[in-house]
MMTF fields as JSON, N, C-alpha, C and O atoms, coordinates in Angstrom:
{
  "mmtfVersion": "1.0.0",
  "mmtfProducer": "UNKNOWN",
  "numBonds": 339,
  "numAtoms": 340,
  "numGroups": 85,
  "numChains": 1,
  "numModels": 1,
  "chainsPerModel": [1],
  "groupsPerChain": [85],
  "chainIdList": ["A"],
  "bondAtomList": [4, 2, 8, 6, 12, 10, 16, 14, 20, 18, 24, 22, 28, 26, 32, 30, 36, 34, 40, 38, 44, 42, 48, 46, 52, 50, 56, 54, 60, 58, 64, 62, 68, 66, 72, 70, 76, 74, 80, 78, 84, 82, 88, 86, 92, 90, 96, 94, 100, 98, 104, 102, 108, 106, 112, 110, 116, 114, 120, 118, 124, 122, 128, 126, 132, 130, 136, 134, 140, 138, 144, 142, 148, 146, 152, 150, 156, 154, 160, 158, 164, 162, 168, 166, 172, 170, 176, 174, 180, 178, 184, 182, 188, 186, 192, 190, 196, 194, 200, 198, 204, 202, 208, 206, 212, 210, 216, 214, 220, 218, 224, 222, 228, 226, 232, 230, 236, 234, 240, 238, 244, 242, 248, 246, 252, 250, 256, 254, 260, 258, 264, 262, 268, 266, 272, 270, 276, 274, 280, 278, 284, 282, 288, 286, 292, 290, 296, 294, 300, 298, 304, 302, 308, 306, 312, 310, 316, 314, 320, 318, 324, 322, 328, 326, 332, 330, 336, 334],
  "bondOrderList": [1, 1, 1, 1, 1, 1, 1, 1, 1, 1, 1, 1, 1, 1, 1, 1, 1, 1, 1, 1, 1, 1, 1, 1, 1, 1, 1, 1, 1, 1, 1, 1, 1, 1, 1, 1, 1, 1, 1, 1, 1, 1, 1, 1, 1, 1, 1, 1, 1, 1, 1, 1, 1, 1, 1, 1, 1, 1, 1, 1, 1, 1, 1, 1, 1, 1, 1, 1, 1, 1, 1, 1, 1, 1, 1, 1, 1, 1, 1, 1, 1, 1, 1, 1],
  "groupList": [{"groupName": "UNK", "atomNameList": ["N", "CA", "C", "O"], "elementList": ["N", "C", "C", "O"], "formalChargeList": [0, 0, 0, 0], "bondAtomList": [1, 0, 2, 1, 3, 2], "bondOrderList": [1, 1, 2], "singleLetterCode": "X", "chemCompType": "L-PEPTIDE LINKING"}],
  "groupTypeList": [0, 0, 0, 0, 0, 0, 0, 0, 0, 0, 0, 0, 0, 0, 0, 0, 0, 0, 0, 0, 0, 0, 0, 0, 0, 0, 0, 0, 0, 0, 0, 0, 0, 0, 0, 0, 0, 0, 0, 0, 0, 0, 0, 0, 0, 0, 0, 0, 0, 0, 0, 0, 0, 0, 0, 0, 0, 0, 0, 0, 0, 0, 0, 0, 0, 0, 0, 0, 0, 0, 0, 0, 0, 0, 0, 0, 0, 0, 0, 0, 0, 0, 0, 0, 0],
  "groupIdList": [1, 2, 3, 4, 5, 6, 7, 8, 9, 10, 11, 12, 13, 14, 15, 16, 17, 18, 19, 20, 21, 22, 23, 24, 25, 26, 27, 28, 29, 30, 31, 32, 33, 34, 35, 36, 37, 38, 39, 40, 41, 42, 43, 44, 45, 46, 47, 48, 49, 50, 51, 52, 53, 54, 55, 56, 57, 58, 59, 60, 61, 62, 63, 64, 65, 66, 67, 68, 69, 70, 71, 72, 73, 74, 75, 76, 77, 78, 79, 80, 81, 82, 83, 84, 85],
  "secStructList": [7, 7, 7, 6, 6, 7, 7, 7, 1, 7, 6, 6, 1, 1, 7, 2, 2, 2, 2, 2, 2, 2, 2, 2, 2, 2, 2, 2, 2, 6, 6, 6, 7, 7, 7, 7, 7, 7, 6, 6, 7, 7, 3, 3, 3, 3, 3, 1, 1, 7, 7, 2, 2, 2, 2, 2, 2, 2, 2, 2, 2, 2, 2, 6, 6, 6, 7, 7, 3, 3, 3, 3, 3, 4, 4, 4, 1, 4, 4, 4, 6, 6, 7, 7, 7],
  "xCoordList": [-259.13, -259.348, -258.145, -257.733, -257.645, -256.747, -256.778, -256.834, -256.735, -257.398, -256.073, -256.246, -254.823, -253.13, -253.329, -253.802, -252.808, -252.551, -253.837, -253.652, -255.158, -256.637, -256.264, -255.184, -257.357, -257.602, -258.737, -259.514, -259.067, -260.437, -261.084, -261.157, -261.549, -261.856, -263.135, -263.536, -264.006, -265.321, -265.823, -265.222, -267.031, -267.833, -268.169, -268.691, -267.744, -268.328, -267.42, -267.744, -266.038, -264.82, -264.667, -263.742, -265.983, -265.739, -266.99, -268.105, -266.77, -268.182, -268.624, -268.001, -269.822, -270.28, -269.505, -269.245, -269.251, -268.212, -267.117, -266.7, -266.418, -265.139, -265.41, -264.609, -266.537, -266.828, -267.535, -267.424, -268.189, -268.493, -266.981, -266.835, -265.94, -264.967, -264.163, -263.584, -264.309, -263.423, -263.839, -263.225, -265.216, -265.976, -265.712, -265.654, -265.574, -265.317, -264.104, -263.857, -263.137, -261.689, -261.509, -260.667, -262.712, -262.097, -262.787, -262.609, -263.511, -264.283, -263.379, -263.361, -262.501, -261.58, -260.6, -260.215, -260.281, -259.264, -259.428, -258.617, -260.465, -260.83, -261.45, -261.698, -261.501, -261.661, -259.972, -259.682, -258.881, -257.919, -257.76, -256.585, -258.065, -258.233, -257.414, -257.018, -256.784, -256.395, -255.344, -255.696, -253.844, -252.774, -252.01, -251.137, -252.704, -251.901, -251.416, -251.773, -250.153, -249.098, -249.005, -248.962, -248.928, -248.573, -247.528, -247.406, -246.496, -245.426, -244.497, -244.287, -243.825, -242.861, -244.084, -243.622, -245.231, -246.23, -246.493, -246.02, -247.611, -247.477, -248.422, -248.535, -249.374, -251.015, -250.685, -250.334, -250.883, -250.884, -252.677, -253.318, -252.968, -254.132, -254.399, -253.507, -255.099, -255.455, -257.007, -257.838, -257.163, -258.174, -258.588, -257.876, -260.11, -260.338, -260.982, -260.946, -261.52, -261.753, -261.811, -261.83, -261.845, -260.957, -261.356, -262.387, -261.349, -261.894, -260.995, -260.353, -261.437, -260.59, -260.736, -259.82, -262.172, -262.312, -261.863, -261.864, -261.62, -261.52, -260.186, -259.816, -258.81, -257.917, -257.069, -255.859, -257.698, -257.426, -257.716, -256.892, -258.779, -258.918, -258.288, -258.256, -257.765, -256.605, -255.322, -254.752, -254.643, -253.889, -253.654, -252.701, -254.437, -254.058, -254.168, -253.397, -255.173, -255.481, -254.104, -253.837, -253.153, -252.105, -251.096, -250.22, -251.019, -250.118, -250.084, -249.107, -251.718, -251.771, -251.885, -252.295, -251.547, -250.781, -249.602, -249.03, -248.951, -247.203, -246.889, -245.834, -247.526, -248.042, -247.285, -246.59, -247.415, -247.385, -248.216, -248.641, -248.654, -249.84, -249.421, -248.898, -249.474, -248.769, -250.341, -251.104, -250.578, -251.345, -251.235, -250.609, -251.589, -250.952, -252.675, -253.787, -251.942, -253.361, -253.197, -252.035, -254.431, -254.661, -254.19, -253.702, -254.455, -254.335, -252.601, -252.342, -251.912, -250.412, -249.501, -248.333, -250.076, -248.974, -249.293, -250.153, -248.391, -248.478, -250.305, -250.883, -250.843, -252.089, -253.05, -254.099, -252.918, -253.578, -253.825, -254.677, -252.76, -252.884, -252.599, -251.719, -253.561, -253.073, -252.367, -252.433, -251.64, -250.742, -250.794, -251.2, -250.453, -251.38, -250.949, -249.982, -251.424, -250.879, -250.164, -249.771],
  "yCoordList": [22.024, 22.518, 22.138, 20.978, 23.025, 23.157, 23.034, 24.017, 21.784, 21.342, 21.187, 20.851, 21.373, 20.752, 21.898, 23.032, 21.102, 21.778, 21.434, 21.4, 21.155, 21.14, 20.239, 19.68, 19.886, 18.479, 18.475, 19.375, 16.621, 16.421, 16.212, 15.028, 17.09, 17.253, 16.847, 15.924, 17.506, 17.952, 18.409, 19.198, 17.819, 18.139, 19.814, 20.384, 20.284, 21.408, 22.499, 23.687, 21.957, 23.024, 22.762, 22.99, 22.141, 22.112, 22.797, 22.565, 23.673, 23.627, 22.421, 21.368, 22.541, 21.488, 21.044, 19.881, 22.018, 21.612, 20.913, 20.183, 21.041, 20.273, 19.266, 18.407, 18.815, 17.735, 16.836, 15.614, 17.333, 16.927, 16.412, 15.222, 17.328, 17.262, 15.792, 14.852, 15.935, 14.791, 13.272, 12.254, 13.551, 12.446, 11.613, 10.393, 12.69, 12.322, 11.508, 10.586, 12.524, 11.922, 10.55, 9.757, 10.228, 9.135, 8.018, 6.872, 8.268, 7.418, 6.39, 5.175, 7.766, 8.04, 6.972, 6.186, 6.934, 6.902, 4.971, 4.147, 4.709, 3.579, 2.675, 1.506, 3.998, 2.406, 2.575, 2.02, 3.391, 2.688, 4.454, 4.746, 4.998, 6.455, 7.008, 7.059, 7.571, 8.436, 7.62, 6.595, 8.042, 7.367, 8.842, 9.685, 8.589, 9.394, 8.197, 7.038, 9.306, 8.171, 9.079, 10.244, 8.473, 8.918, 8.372, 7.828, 8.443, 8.092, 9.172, 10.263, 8.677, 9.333, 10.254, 10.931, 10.128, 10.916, 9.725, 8.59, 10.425, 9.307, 9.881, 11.086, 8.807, 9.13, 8.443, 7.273, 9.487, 9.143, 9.254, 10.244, 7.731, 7.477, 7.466, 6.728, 7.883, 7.925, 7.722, 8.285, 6.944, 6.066, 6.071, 5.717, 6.661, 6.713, 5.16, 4.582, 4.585, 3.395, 2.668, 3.12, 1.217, 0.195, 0.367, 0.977, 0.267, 0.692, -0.095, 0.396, -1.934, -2.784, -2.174, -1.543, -2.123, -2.41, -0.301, 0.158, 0.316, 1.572, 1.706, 2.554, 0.52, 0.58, -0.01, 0.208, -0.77, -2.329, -0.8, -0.061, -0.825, -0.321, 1.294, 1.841, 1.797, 3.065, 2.74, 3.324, 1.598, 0.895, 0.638, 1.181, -0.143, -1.019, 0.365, 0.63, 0.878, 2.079, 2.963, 3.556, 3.082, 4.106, 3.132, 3.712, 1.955, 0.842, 0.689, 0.71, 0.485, 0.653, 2.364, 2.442, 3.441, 4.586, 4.626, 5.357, 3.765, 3.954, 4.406, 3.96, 5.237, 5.702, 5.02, 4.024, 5.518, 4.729, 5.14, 6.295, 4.079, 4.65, 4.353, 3.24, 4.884, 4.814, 5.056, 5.976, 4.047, 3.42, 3.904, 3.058, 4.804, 5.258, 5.143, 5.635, 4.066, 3.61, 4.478, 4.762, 5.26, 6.399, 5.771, 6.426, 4.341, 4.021, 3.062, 2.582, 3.114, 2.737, 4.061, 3.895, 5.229, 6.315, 7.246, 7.105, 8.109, 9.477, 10.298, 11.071, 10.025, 10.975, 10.335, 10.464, 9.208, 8.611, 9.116, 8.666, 10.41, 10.915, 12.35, 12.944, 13.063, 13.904, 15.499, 16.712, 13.987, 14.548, 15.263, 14.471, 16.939, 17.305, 16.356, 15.605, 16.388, 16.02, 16.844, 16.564],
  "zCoordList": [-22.875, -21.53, -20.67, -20.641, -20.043, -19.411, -17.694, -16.956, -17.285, -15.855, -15.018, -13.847, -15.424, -14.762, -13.199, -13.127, -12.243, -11.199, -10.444, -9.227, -10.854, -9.697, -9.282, -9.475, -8.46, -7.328, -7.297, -6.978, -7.898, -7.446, -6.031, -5.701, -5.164, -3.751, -3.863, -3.154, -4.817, -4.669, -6.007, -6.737, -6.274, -7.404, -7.591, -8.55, -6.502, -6.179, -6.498, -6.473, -6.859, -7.455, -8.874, -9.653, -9.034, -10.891, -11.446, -10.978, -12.486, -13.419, -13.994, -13.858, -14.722, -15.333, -16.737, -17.045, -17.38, -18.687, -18.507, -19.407, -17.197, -16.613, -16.309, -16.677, -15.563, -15.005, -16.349, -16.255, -17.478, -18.813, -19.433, -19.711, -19.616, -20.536, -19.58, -20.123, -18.461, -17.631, -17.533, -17.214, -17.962, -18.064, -19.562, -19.715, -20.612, -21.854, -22.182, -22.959, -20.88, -21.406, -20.872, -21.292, -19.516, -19.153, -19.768, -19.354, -20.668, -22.003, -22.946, -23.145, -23.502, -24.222, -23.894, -24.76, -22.943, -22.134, -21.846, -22.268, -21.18, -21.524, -23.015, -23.312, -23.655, -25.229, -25.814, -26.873, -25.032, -25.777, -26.503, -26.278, -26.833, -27.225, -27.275, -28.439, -26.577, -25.221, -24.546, -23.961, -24.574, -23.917, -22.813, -23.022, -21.917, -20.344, -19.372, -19.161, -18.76, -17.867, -17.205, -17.6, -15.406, -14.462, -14.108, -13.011, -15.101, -14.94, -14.288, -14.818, -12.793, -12.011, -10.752, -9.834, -10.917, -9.916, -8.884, -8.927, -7.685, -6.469, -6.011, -5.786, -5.795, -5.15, -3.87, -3.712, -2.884, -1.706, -0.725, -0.37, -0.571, -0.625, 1.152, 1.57, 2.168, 3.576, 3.579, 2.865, 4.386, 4.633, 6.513, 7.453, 6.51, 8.252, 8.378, 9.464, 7.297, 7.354, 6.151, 5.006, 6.613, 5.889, 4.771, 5.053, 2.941, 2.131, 0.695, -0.233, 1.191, -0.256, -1.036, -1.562, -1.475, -3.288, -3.784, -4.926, -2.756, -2.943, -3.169, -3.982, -2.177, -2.112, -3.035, -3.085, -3.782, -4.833, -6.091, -6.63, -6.148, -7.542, -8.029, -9.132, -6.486, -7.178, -7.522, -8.443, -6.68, -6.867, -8.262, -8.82, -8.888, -9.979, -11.279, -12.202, -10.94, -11.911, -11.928, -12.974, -10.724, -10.699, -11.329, -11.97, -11.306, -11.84, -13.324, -14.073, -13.674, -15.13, -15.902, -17.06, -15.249, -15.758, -15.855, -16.664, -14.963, -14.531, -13.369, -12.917, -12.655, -11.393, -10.086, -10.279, -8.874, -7.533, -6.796, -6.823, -5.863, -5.154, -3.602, -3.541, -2.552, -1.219, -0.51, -0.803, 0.426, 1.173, 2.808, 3.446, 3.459, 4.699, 5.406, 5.211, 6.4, 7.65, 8.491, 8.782, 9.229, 9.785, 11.256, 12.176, 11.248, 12.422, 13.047, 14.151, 12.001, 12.338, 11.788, 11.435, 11.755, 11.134, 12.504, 13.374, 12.353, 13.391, 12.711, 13.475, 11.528, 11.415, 11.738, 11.107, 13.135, 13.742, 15.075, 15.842, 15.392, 16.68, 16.449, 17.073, 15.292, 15.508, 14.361, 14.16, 13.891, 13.128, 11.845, 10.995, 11.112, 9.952, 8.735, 8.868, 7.97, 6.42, 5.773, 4.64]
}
């Protein structure tokens, strides 16, 4: 299955087989299975409120892909007043 290019927004832009097959991979994926790297990609994470264990655990998850994860507070950036994304 061929999922490159979506965004997980919403349960609601997936069928059920996608949301089955994504579930599998991330099975996979955690016993060691399954080797994917977000190596050279960048999750840029925005937050309307404060959200550790939400902020800690994409973090480390984008770290242990290879990944970067960029942290932008709604309330010290310009999309604190305003501003689009």
């Amino acid at each position: 299955m061929n999922l490159k290019g979506r965004h997980f927004l919403t349960l609601l832009d997936y069928k059920k087989a996608e949301i089955e097959y994504l579930l599998d991979l991330a099975i996979k994926m955690k016993k060691g299975q399954v080797k994917r790297s977000l190596k050279d990609k960048s999750l840029a994470m925005l937050f309307q409120k404060a959200s550790t264990r939400t902020r800690v655990s994409f973090e480390v998850g984008m770290t242990q892909l290879e990944g970067h994860a960029l942290f932008m507070d709604m309330s010290t950036t310009q999309l604190g007043r305003g501003e689009t994304v």
